[in-house]
Structures are given as C-alpha cells and as structure tokens.
mmCIF file of C-alpha atoms and ligand atoms in Angstrom:
data_model
loop_
_atom_site.group_PDB
_atom_site.id
_atom_site.type_symbol
_atom_site.label_atom_id
_atom_site.label_comp_id
_atom_site.label_asym_id
_atom_site.label_seq_id
_atom_site.Cartn_x
_atom_site.Cartn_y
_atom_site.Cartn_z
ATOM 1 C CA MET A 288 -0.079 -0.058 -0.123
ATOM 2 C CA ASP A 289 1.514 3.528 -0.929
ATOM 3 C CA ILE A 290 0.072 5.893 1.636
ATOM 4 C CA SER A 291 -1.794 5.592 5.091
ATOM 5 C CA PHE A 292 -3.803 8.779 6.254
ATOM 6 C CA ILE A 293 -3.882 9.189 9.879
ATOM 7 C CA ILE A 294 -6.300 11.546 10.980
ATOM 8 C CA PRO A 295 -7.390 12.121 14.752
ATOM 9 C CA ALA A 296 -10.787 13.810 15.160
ATOM 10 C CA LYS A 297 -12.210 15.212 18.371
ATOM 11 C CA ASP A 298 -15.638 16.691 17.512
ATOM 12 C CA GLU A 299 -15.593 17.119 13.911
ATOM 13 C CA GLU A 300 -18.620 15.501 12.763
ATOM 14 C CA GLU A 301 -19.290 17.935 9.803
ATOM 15 C CA SER A 302 -15.820 17.415 8.362
ATOM 16 C CA ILE A 303 -15.342 13.482 8.284
ATOM 17 C CA VAL A 304 -17.377 12.707 5.223
ATOM 18 C CA GLU A 305 -16.311 15.609 3.115
ATOM 19 C CA LEU A 306 -12.844 15.255 4.098
ATOM 20 C CA SER A 307 -12.752 11.241 2.974
ATOM 21 C CA GLN A 308 -14.262 12.169 -0.185
ATOM 22 C CA TRP A 309 -11.710 14.672 -0.844
ATOM 23 C CA ILE A 310 -8.928 12.346 -0.202
ATOM 24 C CA SER A 311 -10.457 9.833 -2.020
ATOM 25 C CA ARG A 312 -10.595 11.910 -5.322
ATOM 26 C CA VAL A 313 -6.871 12.951 -5.096
ATOM 27 C CA MET A 314 -5.730 9.337 -4.565
ATOM 28 C CA LEU A 315 -7.807 8.158 -7.635
ATOM 29 C CA ALA A 316 -6.648 10.983 -9.767
ATOM 30 C CA HIS A 317 -2.931 9.979 -8.834
ATOM 31 C CA ASN A 318 -3.511 6.246 -8.919
ATOM 32 C CA PHE A 319 -2.455 5.621 -5.205
ATOM 33 C CA SER A 320 -3.397 2.833 -3.155
ATOM 34 C CA TYR A 321 -4.200 4.009 0.348
ATOM 35 C CA GLU A 322 -6.113 3.749 3.617
ATOM 36 C CA ILE A 323 -7.539 6.398 5.527
ATOM 37 C CA ILE A 324 -7.448 5.578 9.348
ATOM 38 C CA PHE A 325 -9.673 8.126 11.730
ATOM 39 C CA VAL A 326 -9.122 8.055 15.280
ATOM 40 C CA ASP A 327 -12.071 9.436 17.068
ATOM 41 C CA ASP A 328 -10.692 10.879 20.213
ATOM 42 C CA GLY A 329 -13.404 10.390 22.612
ATOM 43 C CA SER A 330 -15.714 12.965 20.511
ATOM 44 C CA SER A 331 -19.089 13.850 22.283
ATOM 45 C CA ASP A 332 -20.880 14.643 18.977
ATOM 46 C CA GLY A 333 -21.693 12.157 15.932
ATOM 47 C CA THR A 334 -17.922 11.895 14.813
ATOM 48 C CA TRP A 335 -18.135 8.205 15.196
ATOM 49 C CA GLN A 336 -21.326 7.784 13.337
ATOM 50 C CA GLN A 337 -20.029 9.887 10.483
ATOM 51 C CA ILE A 338 -16.913 7.782 10.235
ATOM 52 C CA LYS A 339 -18.985 4.604 10.202
ATOM 53 C CA LYS A 340 -20.826 6.333 7.544
ATOM 54 C CA ALA A 341 -17.891 7.159 5.475
ATOM 55 C CA ASN A 342 -16.587 3.370 6.302
ATOM 56 C CA GLY A 343 -20.219 2.212 4.509
ATOM 57 C CA ALA A 344 -19.338 4.238 1.413
ATOM 58 C CA ASN A 345 -15.683 3.390 1.220
ATOM 59 C CA SER A 346 -14.048 0.600 2.980
ATOM 60 C CA LEU A 347 -10.753 2.201 2.630
ATOM 61 C CA VAL A 348 -11.733 4.371 5.231
ATOM 62 C CA LYS A 349 -11.118 2.731 8.648
ATOM 63 C CA GLY A 350 -12.038 4.041 12.223
ATOM 64 C CA LEU A 351 -10.556 3.563 15.482
ATOM 65 C CA LYS A 352 -12.463 5.008 18.451
ATOM 66 C CA PHE A 353 -11.012 5.694 21.890
ATOM 67 C CA ASN A 354 -13.435 5.266 24.999
ATOM 68 C CA ARG A 355 -12.465 8.671 26.294
ATOM 69 C CA ASN A 356 -10.300 11.649 25.056
ATOM 70 C CA PHE A 357 -6.846 10.966 25.299
ATOM 71 C CA GLY A 358 -5.339 13.798 23.356
ATOM 72 C CA LYS A 359 -3.961 14.044 19.902
ATOM 73 C CA ALA A 360 -0.958 12.230 20.356
ATOM 74 C CA ALA A 361 -2.123 9.246 21.674
ATOM 75 C CA ALA A 362 -4.595 9.313 18.726
ATOM 76 C CA LEU A 363 -1.687 9.537 16.259
ATOM 77 C CA ASN A 364 0.226 6.815 18.118
ATOM 78 C CA VAL A 365 -2.510 4.283 17.762
ATOM 79 C CA GLY A 366 -2.974 5.357 14.181
ATOM 80 C CA PHE A 367 0.855 4.903 13.500
ATOM 81 C CA LYS A 368 0.794 1.264 15.311
ATOM 82 C CA SER A 369 -1.989 -0.148 12.589
ATOM 83 C CA ALA A 370 -0.819 2.071 9.362
ATOM 84 C CA GLN A 371 0.011 -0.145 6.859
ATOM 85 C CA GLY A 372 1.420 2.142 3.950
ATOM 86 C CA ASP A 373 4.848 2.924 2.788
ATOM 87 C CA VAL A 374 4.485 6.602 3.322
ATOM 88 C CA VAL A 375 2.290 7.701 6.292
ATOM 89 C CA ILE A 376 0.340 11.294 6.457
ATOM 90 C CA THR A 377 -0.876 12.847 9.190
ATOM 91 C CA MET A 378 -3.524 15.458 8.920
ATOM 92 C CA ASP A 379 -5.964 17.498 11.024
ATOM 93 C CA ALA A 380 -9.820 16.410 10.661
ATOM 94 C CA ASP A 381 -11.088 19.958 10.376
ATOM 95 C CA LEU A 382 -10.372 20.376 6.648
ATOM 96 C CA GLN A 383 -7.732 22.870 7.568
ATOM 97 C CA ASP A 384 -4.998 20.955 5.603
ATOM 98 C CA SER A 385 -5.599 19.977 1.998
ATOM 99 C CA PRO A 386 -5.205 16.637 0.453
ATOM 100 C CA ASP A 387 -4.126 18.066 -2.681
ATOM 101 C CA GLU A 388 -0.755 18.557 -1.017
ATOM 102 C CA VAL A 389 -0.385 14.581 -0.609
ATOM 103 C CA PRO A 390 0.945 13.569 -3.945
ATOM 104 C CA GLU A 391 3.925 16.166 -3.589
ATOM 105 C CA LEU A 392 4.671 15.025 0.022
ATOM 106 C CA TYR A 393 4.741 11.580 -1.284
ATOM 107 C CA ARG A 394 7.062 12.121 -3.882
ATOM 108 C CA MET A 395 9.585 13.900 -1.158
ATOM 109 C CA ILE A 396 9.525 10.973 0.873
ATOM 110 C CA ARG A 397 10.052 7.969 -1.876
ATOM 111 C CA GLU A 398 12.224 9.851 -4.403
ATOM 112 C CA GLN A 399 13.973 12.241 -2.264
ATOM 113 C CA LYS A 400 13.979 9.954 0.422
ATOM 114 C CA PHE A 401 13.294 11.954 3.444
ATOM 115 C CA ASP A 402 12.250 10.700 6.565
ATOM 116 C CA LEU A 403 9.605 13.157 7.440
ATOM 117 C CA VAL A 404 8.564 16.068 5.605
ATOM 118 C CA SER A 405 6.602 18.684 7.745
ATOM 119 C CA GLY A 406 4.100 20.960 6.566
ATOM 120 C CA TRP A 407 4.667 24.841 6.756
ATOM 121 C CA LYS A 408 1.664 26.859 7.009
ATOM 122 C CA LYS A 409 3.190 30.075 5.790
ATOM 123 C CA LYS A 410 0.112 31.859 5.136
ATOM 124 C CA ARG A 411 -2.039 30.866 8.312
ATOM 125 C CA HIS A 412 -5.496 31.569 8.801
ATOM 126 C CA ASP A 413 -5.564 31.523 12.485
ATOM 127 C CA PRO A 414 -6.130 34.470 14.895
ATOM 128 C CA ILE A 415 -3.222 36.734 15.632
ATOM 129 C CA SER A 416 -3.508 35.357 19.228
ATOM 130 C CA LYS A 417 -2.281 32.179 18.131
ATOM 131 C CA ARG A 418 0.038 33.029 15.227
ATOM 132 C CA TRP A 419 2.324 35.314 17.269
ATOM 133 C CA PRO A 420 3.011 32.865 20.219
ATOM 134 C CA SER A 421 3.455 30.135 17.557
ATOM 135 C CA LYS A 422 6.137 32.050 15.894
ATOM 136 C CA PHE A 423 8.044 32.444 18.984
ATOM 137 C CA PHE A 424 7.501 28.865 20.099
ATOM 138 C CA ASN A 425 8.613 27.687 16.558
ATOM 139 C CA GLY A 426 11.535 29.845 17.076
ATOM 140 C CA VAL A 427 12.744 28.619 20.510
ATOM 141 C CA VAL A 428 12.048 24.876 19.462
ATOM 142 C CA SER A 429 14.100 25.110 16.319
ATOM 143 C CA ARG A 430 17.119 26.769 18.146
ATOM 144 C CA MET A 431 16.903 24.138 21.158
ATOM 145 C CA SER A 432 16.608 21.012 18.796
ATOM 146 C CA GLY A 433 18.590 22.105 15.887
ATOM 147 C CA ILE A 434 15.918 21.033 13.443
ATOM 148 C CA LYS A 435 15.386 23.867 10.920
ATOM 149 C CA LEU A 436 11.595 24.028 10.931
ATOM 150 C CA HIS A 437 9.212 26.999 10.899
ATOM 151 C CA ASP A 438 5.967 25.075 11.690
ATOM 152 C CA PHE A 439 6.740 22.377 14.033
ATOM 153 C CA ASN A 440 2.805 21.925 15.133
ATOM 154 C CA CYS A 441 1.439 21.501 11.641
ATOM 155 C CA GLY A 442 -1.096 18.752 11.455
ATOM 156 C CA LEU A 443 0.042 17.809 8.044
ATOM 157 C CA LYS A 444 3.245 15.743 7.736
ATOM 158 C CA ALA A 445 4.721 12.977 5.719
ATOM 159 C CA TYR A 446 6.742 10.090 7.189
ATOM 160 C CA ASN A 447 8.373 7.225 5.837
ATOM 161 C CA ALA A 448 6.786 4.049 7.546
ATOM 162 C CA SER A 449 9.935 3.215 9.225
ATOM 163 C CA VAL A 450 9.932 6.488 11.329
ATOM 164 C CA VAL A 451 6.323 6.067 12.883
ATOM 165 C CA LYS A 452 6.876 2.199 13.697
ATOM 166 C CA ASN A 453 10.007 3.259 15.659
ATOM 167 C CA ILE A 454 8.789 6.061 17.791
ATOM 168 C CA SER A 455 6.167 6.423 20.432
ATOM 169 C CA ILE A 456 4.501 9.782 21.398
ATOM 170 C CA TYR A 457 2.345 10.244 24.196
ATOM 171 C CA GLY A 458 0.944 13.283 26.146
ATOM 172 C CA ASP A 459 0.828 16.319 24.167
ATOM 173 C CA MET A 460 4.360 15.325 22.368
ATOM 174 C CA HIS A 461 2.584 15.489 19.004
ATOM 175 C CA ARG A 462 4.152 18.828 18.898
ATOM 176 C CA TYR A 463 7.422 17.399 19.027
ATOM 177 C CA ILE A 464 7.375 14.552 16.483
ATOM 178 C CA PRO A 465 10.208 15.831 14.471
ATOM 179 C CA VAL A 466 12.151 16.200 17.703
ATOM 180 C CA ILE A 467 11.526 12.620 18.666
ATOM 181 C CA ALA A 468 12.392 11.541 15.038
ATOM 182 C CA LYS A 469 15.702 13.157 15.260
ATOM 183 C CA TRP A 470 16.615 11.713 18.719
ATOM 184 C CA ALA A 471 15.662 8.067 16.931
ATOM 185 C CA GLY A 472 18.276 8.754 14.137
ATOM 186 C CA PHE A 473 15.773 9.838 11.543
ATOM 187 C CA THR A 474 17.652 12.978 10.607
ATOM 188 C CA LYS A 475 16.451 13.710 6.885
ATOM 189 C CA ILE A 476 13.865 16.221 7.867
ATOM 190 C CA THR A 477 12.582 19.286 5.833
ATOM 191 C CA GLU A 478 9.378 21.230 5.084
ATOM 192 C CA LYS A 479 7.180 21.995 2.579
ATOM 193 C CA VAL A 480 5.213 25.144 2.438
ATOM 194 C CA VAL A 481 1.566 24.152 2.298
ATOM 195 C CA GLU A 482 -2.017 25.399 1.942
ATOM 196 C CA HIS A 483 -3.666 26.259 5.292
ATOM 197 C CA ARG A 484 -7.475 26.911 5.225
ATOM 198 C CA GLU A 485 -9.944 28.453 7.250
ATOM 199 C CA ARG A 486 -11.585 26.469 9.771
ATOM 200 C CA LYS A 487 -15.030 25.303 8.230
ATOM 201 C CA PHE A 488 -16.810 23.996 10.910
ATOM 202 C CA GLY A 489 -16.557 23.529 14.818
ATOM 203 C CA HIS A 490 -13.911 25.392 16.805
ATOM 204 C CA SER A 491 -10.144 25.026 17.798
ATOM 205 C CA LYS A 492 -9.486 22.356 20.475
ATOM 206 C CA TYR A 493 -6.274 24.241 21.725
ATOM 207 C CA GLY A 494 -5.890 27.762 23.192
ATOM 208 C CA TRP A 495 -2.949 29.835 24.227
ATOM 209 C CA THR A 496 -2.459 27.619 27.345
ATOM 210 C CA ARG A 497 -0.771 25.285 25.163
ATOM 211 C CA LEU A 498 2.348 27.538 25.269
ATOM 212 C CA VAL A 499 2.862 26.574 28.913
ATOM 213 C CA SER A 500 2.447 22.984 28.539
ATOM 214 C CA GLY A 501 4.379 23.227 25.541
ATOM 215 C CA PHE A 502 7.464 24.384 26.938
ATOM 216 C CA LEU A 503 7.350 22.129 29.785
ATOM 217 C CA ASP A 504 7.161 19.352 27.127
ATOM 218 C CA LEU A 505 9.951 20.769 25.548
ATOM 219 C CA LEU A 506 12.225 20.838 28.555
ATOM 220 C CA THR A 507 11.117 17.433 29.228
ATOM 221 C CA LEU A 508 12.108 15.966 25.989
ATOM 222 C CA MET A 509 15.315 17.767 25.939
ATOM 223 C CA VAL A 510 16.455 16.332 29.290
ATOM 224 C CA ILE A 511 14.979 12.607 28.459
ATOM 225 C CA GLY A 512 16.573 12.661 24.959
ATOM 226 C CA LYS A 513 19.991 13.760 26.091
ATOM 227 C CA PHE A 514 19.982 11.796 29.810
ATOM 228 C CA SER A 515 17.521 9.262 29.867
ATOM 229 C CA ARG A 516 20.025 6.392 29.723
ATOM 230 C CA LYS A 517 22.679 8.127 31.603
ATOM 231 C CA PRO A 518 21.074 10.451 34.105
ATOM 232 C CA MET A 519 24.011 10.448 36.567
ATOM 233 C CA HIS A 520 25.504 12.695 33.876
ATOM 234 C CA LEU A 521 23.149 15.053 34.493
ATOM 235 C CA PHE A 522 22.354 14.992 38.225
ATOM 236 C CA GLY A 523 25.919 14.306 38.984
ATOM 237 C CA THR A 524 27.535 17.440 37.313
ATOM 238 C CA MET A 525 25.052 19.942 38.994
ATOM 239 C CA GLY A 526 25.921 17.701 42.218
ATOM 240 C CA ILE A 527 29.492 18.360 41.766
ATOM 241 C CA ILE A 528 29.190 22.121 41.289
ATOM 242 C CA SER A 529 26.970 22.572 43.903
ATOM 243 C CA PHE A 530 29.316 20.511 46.179
ATOM 244 C CA LEU A 531 32.378 22.335 44.945
ATOM 245 C CA ALA A 532 30.602 25.759 45.813
ATOM 246 C CA GLY A 533 29.834 24.440 49.362
ATOM 247 C CA PHE A 534 33.359 23.346 49.732
ATOM 248 C CA ILE A 535 34.981 26.766 48.618
ATOM 249 C CA PHE A 536 32.540 28.468 50.926
ATOM 250 C CA THR A 537 33.674 26.063 53.696
ATOM 251 C CA ILE A 538 37.388 26.493 53.071
ATOM 252 C CA LYS A 539 36.769 30.429 53.338
ATOM 253 C CA ILE A 540 34.750 30.153 56.515
ATOM 254 C CA LEU A 541 37.865 27.870 58.008
ATOM 255 C CA TRP A 542 40.611 30.052 56.613
ATOM 256 C CA ASP A 543 38.818 33.413 58.119
ATOM 257 C CA LYS A 544 38.940 31.377 61.586
ATOM 258 C CA VAL A 545 42.554 30.346 61.264
ATOM 259 C CA ASP A 546 43.371 33.810 60.407
ATOM 260 C CA ALA A 547 41.770 35.451 63.350
ATOM 261 C CA ALA A 548 43.002 32.821 65.692
ATOM 262 C CA TRP A 549 46.665 32.532 64.661
ATOM 263 C CA ILE A 550 47.717 34.697 61.764
ATOM 264 C CA THR A 551 46.524 38.602 61.796
ATOM 265 C CA LYS A 552 44.796 38.010 65.032
ATOM 266 C CA VAL A 553 41.868 40.423 64.295
ATOM 267 C CA PRO A 554 39.146 38.923 65.801
ATOM 268 C CA LEU A 555 36.049 37.812 63.580
ATOM 269 C CA LYS A 556 33.447 40.999 63.244
ATOM 270 C CA ARG A 557 30.500 38.340 63.532
ATOM 271 C CA ASP A 558 30.322 34.906 64.486
ATOM 272 C CA VAL A 559 30.411 32.156 61.806
ATOM 273 C CA THR A 560 26.791 31.184 62.444
ATOM 274 C CA GLU A 561 26.009 34.659 61.707
ATOM 275 C CA GLN A 562 27.601 34.819 58.454
ATOM 276 C CA PRO A 563 25.398 34.472 55.117
ATOM 277 C CA ILE A 564 28.604 32.523 53.668
ATOM 278 C CA PHE A 565 27.813 30.072 56.424
ATOM 279 C CA TYR A 566 24.192 29.233 55.289
ATOM 280 C CA LEU A 567 25.138 29.320 51.539
ATOM 281 C CA ALA A 568 27.851 26.611 52.318
ATOM 282 C CA LEU A 569 25.308 24.645 54.130
ATOM 283 C CA VAL A 570 22.742 24.549 51.479
ATOM 284 C CA ALA A 571 25.236 23.853 48.535
ATOM 285 C CA VAL A 572 26.610 20.815 49.996
ATOM 286 C CA VAL A 573 23.021 19.541 51.132
ATOM 287 C CA ILE A 574 21.797 20.016 47.452
ATOM 288 C CA GLY A 575 25.042 18.359 46.414
ATOM 289 C CA VAL A 576 24.130 15.525 48.195
ATOM 290 C CA GLN A 577 20.490 15.495 46.951
ATOM 291 C CA LEU A 578 21.498 15.584 43.624
ATOM 292 C CA PHE A 579 23.904 12.639 43.894
ATOM 293 C CA LEU A 580 21.140 10.830 45.419
ATOM 294 C CA ALA A 581 18.634 11.771 42.687
ATOM 295 C CA GLY A 582 21.312 10.808 39.999
ATOM 296 C CA PHE A 583 21.666 7.094 41.681
ATOM 297 C CA LEU A 584 18.148 6.589 41.773
ATOM 298 C CA ALA A 585 17.428 7.535 38.291
ATOM 299 C CA GLU A 586 20.440 5.219 37.254
ATOM 300 C CA LEU A 587 19.023 2.460 39.272
ATOM 301 C CA LEU A 588 15.622 3.184 37.198
ATOM 302 C CA ALA A 589 17.546 3.303 34.034
ATOM 303 C CA ARG A 590 19.099 0.095 34.892
ATOM 304 C CA GLN A 591 15.535 -1.617 35.426
ATOM 305 C CA THR A 592 14.246 -0.446 32.073
ATOM 306 C CA ALA A 593 17.633 -1.128 30.164
ATOM 307 C CA SER A 594 16.073 -4.168 28.662
ATOM 308 C CA LYS A 595 13.608 -1.970 26.822
ATOM 309 C CA LYS A 596 14.520 -1.494 23.342
ATOM 310 C CA ASP A 597 15.780 2.046 22.650
ATOM 311 C CA TYR A 598 18.143 1.346 19.710
ATOM 312 C CA LEU A 599 17.172 0.717 16.235
ATOM 313 C CA VAL A 600 18.981 -1.881 13.563
ATOM 314 C CA ILE A 601 18.382 -0.681 10.131
ATOM 315 C CA GLU A 602 20.437 -2.993 8.412
ATOM 316 C CA LYS A 603 22.136 -6.604 8.413
ATOM 317 C CA VAL A 604 24.263 -8.127 6.142
HETATM 318 N N1 LIG B 765 -7.799 16.711 18.369
HETATM 319 C C1 LIG B 765 -7.754 15.304 18.763
HETATM 320 N N2 LIG B 765 -7.834 15.389 20.268
HETATM 321 C C2 LIG B 765 -8.021 16.538 20.810
HETATM 322 C C3 LIG B 765 -7.801 17.599 20.389
HETATM 323 C C4 LIG B 765 -7.961 17.845 18.970
HETATM 324 O O1 LIG B 765 -7.722 14.568 18.077
HETATM 325 O O2 LIG B 765 -7.975 16.396 22.210
HETATM 326 C C5 LIG B 765 -7.586 16.741 16.611
HETATM 327 C C6 LIG B 765 -8.711 17.771 16.123
HETATM 328 O O3 LIG B 765 -10.176 16.960 15.966
HETATM 329 C C7 LIG B 765 -8.273 18.323 14.582
HETATM 330 C C8 LIG B 765 -6.539 18.127 15.165
HETATM 331 O O4 LIG B 765 -6.596 17.422 16.472
HETATM 332 O O5 LIG B 765 -8.192 17.260 13.860
HETATM 333 C C9 LIG B 765 -6.172 19.577 15.491
HETATM 334 O O6 LIG B 765 -6.698 20.334 16.429
HETATM 335 P P1 LIG B 765 -7.486 21.831 16.235
HETATM 336 O O7 LIG B 765 -7.858 21.846 14.992
HETATM 337 O O8 LIG B 765 -8.426 22.020 17.212
HETATM 338 O O9 LIG B 765 -6.160 22.526 16.502
HETATM 339 P P2 LIG B 765 -5.596 23.886 15.794
HETATM 340 O O10 LIG B 765 -5.778 23.677 14.271
HETATM 341 O O11 LIG B 765 -6.392 25.106 15.922
HETATM 342 O O12 LIG B 765 -4.161 24.020 16.240
HETATM 343 MG MG1 LIG B 766 -7.400 23.059 13.152
#
C-alpha cells in the first residue's frame, strides 16, 4: 500500500465525510493505493457515526475509537501502530489541511528519500493570538532542537513508514514529533509550504494555554533525549558544581577562623553562624548530596528499563 492517512478527530462530525471524499478523489486521480484511518479521540458529537458512514461508502476508510479523550498524540500513536502504507500522512480532521498537497509530499518521501516532511503553514488562517506565540514557540524549538523547521506543530506531515513504526508519542508530544524522530536517528527532515485553510466547522481545541504546557514538554524532551540513559551525567554534574561551591565556602569560613586565631589575630566581626556564607555553604552541600542521590535513583531506574529496546538496527548483512 502506498499511503496511510492518520486523522485524529475530536468533535469534527461535519468534516469527516467531506474530508474522506476529498482524499479519495486525490488518491484516485494519482492512482495511489491508500487507507484512511480516523481516530475518534473521545468525541462527544456524532463523529463516530460519520466515520462509520464514510466507511460504509468506502471500505478504505477505517476508524478507531477511544473510550474517552486521550489527546492528539495518543490518537496519532495508535494510528501509527496500525498503518500499513509505505508513506504515512497525518492531517487534521477539520479541513484546514489540504489533501491536494499529499502527492508532492509522497514524492518527497519516496524519491528524495526524506524521513519526515513537515507542512509549513506559511500563510496561516488563525487568529493573531495564536500566530504570534506560535512564531516565538517555533523559534525556540528550532534553536533548542537544531531542526530547521518553521512550523513544528503543523498537523499535515508525511513520514517514511519506518519512522512512525519506531517512535512512540504520548501526552502532548505530538508537537515534537520531528524532535523525537531526530533523537531516534531519523535526521533527514525537511519542510514544505502547504496551504492552510480557514476552519469550516466547529472550533479549535487548543488555546494559548498550550504555550505553557508546550514549553514544559520541550524541557522534558530535551532532558530525556539527552540523559534518560545516563541520568548521573546530568545530576552528577550539577551535584559536583553545588558540592564544589559548598566546599569553597567552607574553606573560606575555616580560613577566616584560622586567620583570626593565629595569623593576623584580628577577631571576626561576626560569629560564623551569623555570616550569610555559612548558610550558603550549608545549603550548597546539602543540595549537592541531594543531587547525587537523585542521580543514583535515576540510574537505578534506567538500569531497570535497560532491557527495553531504545536503539534501532536498520540493516544487516
Ligand atoms: N484533536 C484530537 N484530540 C484532541 C484535540 C484535537 O484528536 O484532544 C484533533 C482535532 O479534531 C483536529 C486536530 O487534532 O483534527 C487539530 O486540532 P485543532 O484543529 O483544534 O487545532 P488547531 O488547528 O487549532 O491548532
Ligand atoms: Mg485546526
């Protein structure tokens, strides 16, 4: 099979049938074999009925239904697992992404051998309250991850099947699939300007609050990506720095004491316990110990899960 479409849908009843017909038209015109997998992410409207209706009209339309809302990432993840196509396309169910872009995305994956092609909604039909934060957000993610994309969160993306079969996404991590793919070694990532359309029905499921959770996720991802298999390198380094600071403060305190007692014999102006540096030394040493403990615990955890596959063999001779 050439193409699998994975389409997460939460309360998008008006769009399902129209979108599947549009996709089918494009696929037919280009002679692609395909499947369309809708994932109903706990919709409270008639989305599931519409998916069943689309399936009745065209058996290449398939549907998976969650028993409650688990989020876009979970929906994509389950779709990834069941996709059979050589190229996997994700897109939003709200008709904001155009299926007409797909043949070119397919070509870029198959002929230019990209692992991942991300859509770039260069001309966006979203309110300004969403566009500006998004610009900032994309700038930061691009800098931190070293992936040159303008639009990480675009719903329309194309993947080589081996990418989606070898990554897992959860929580709100759908925003960072390119980053996750890169960590997994799929580094041929690029973007393509795609048409973005006005939302025709319903309303957006995400507001500006996604900025905060988005950045927390990014932090998690950067730390996990770098240190999940060697947490002591992170905690230990910070622990050493803290410990060293504490050590230097302690030396300074002791030195002042020695100086007052035997060298210059000028008595201390304040007792040791009344000097700020005493408390700094105390805190720094305690934090240093804590960091080391956290590091050891994290190493123990990493060891427990070490049997879990976190590498990928792609060829054998
Ligand atoms: N979506 C989902 N689960 C959710 C929220 C959204 O499956 O919990 C789907 C939604 O139905 C749509 C896509 O994710 O197909 C993108 O959502 P939306 O259009 O609301 O986001 P926006 O385009 O405004 O960023
Ligand atoms: Mg949308």
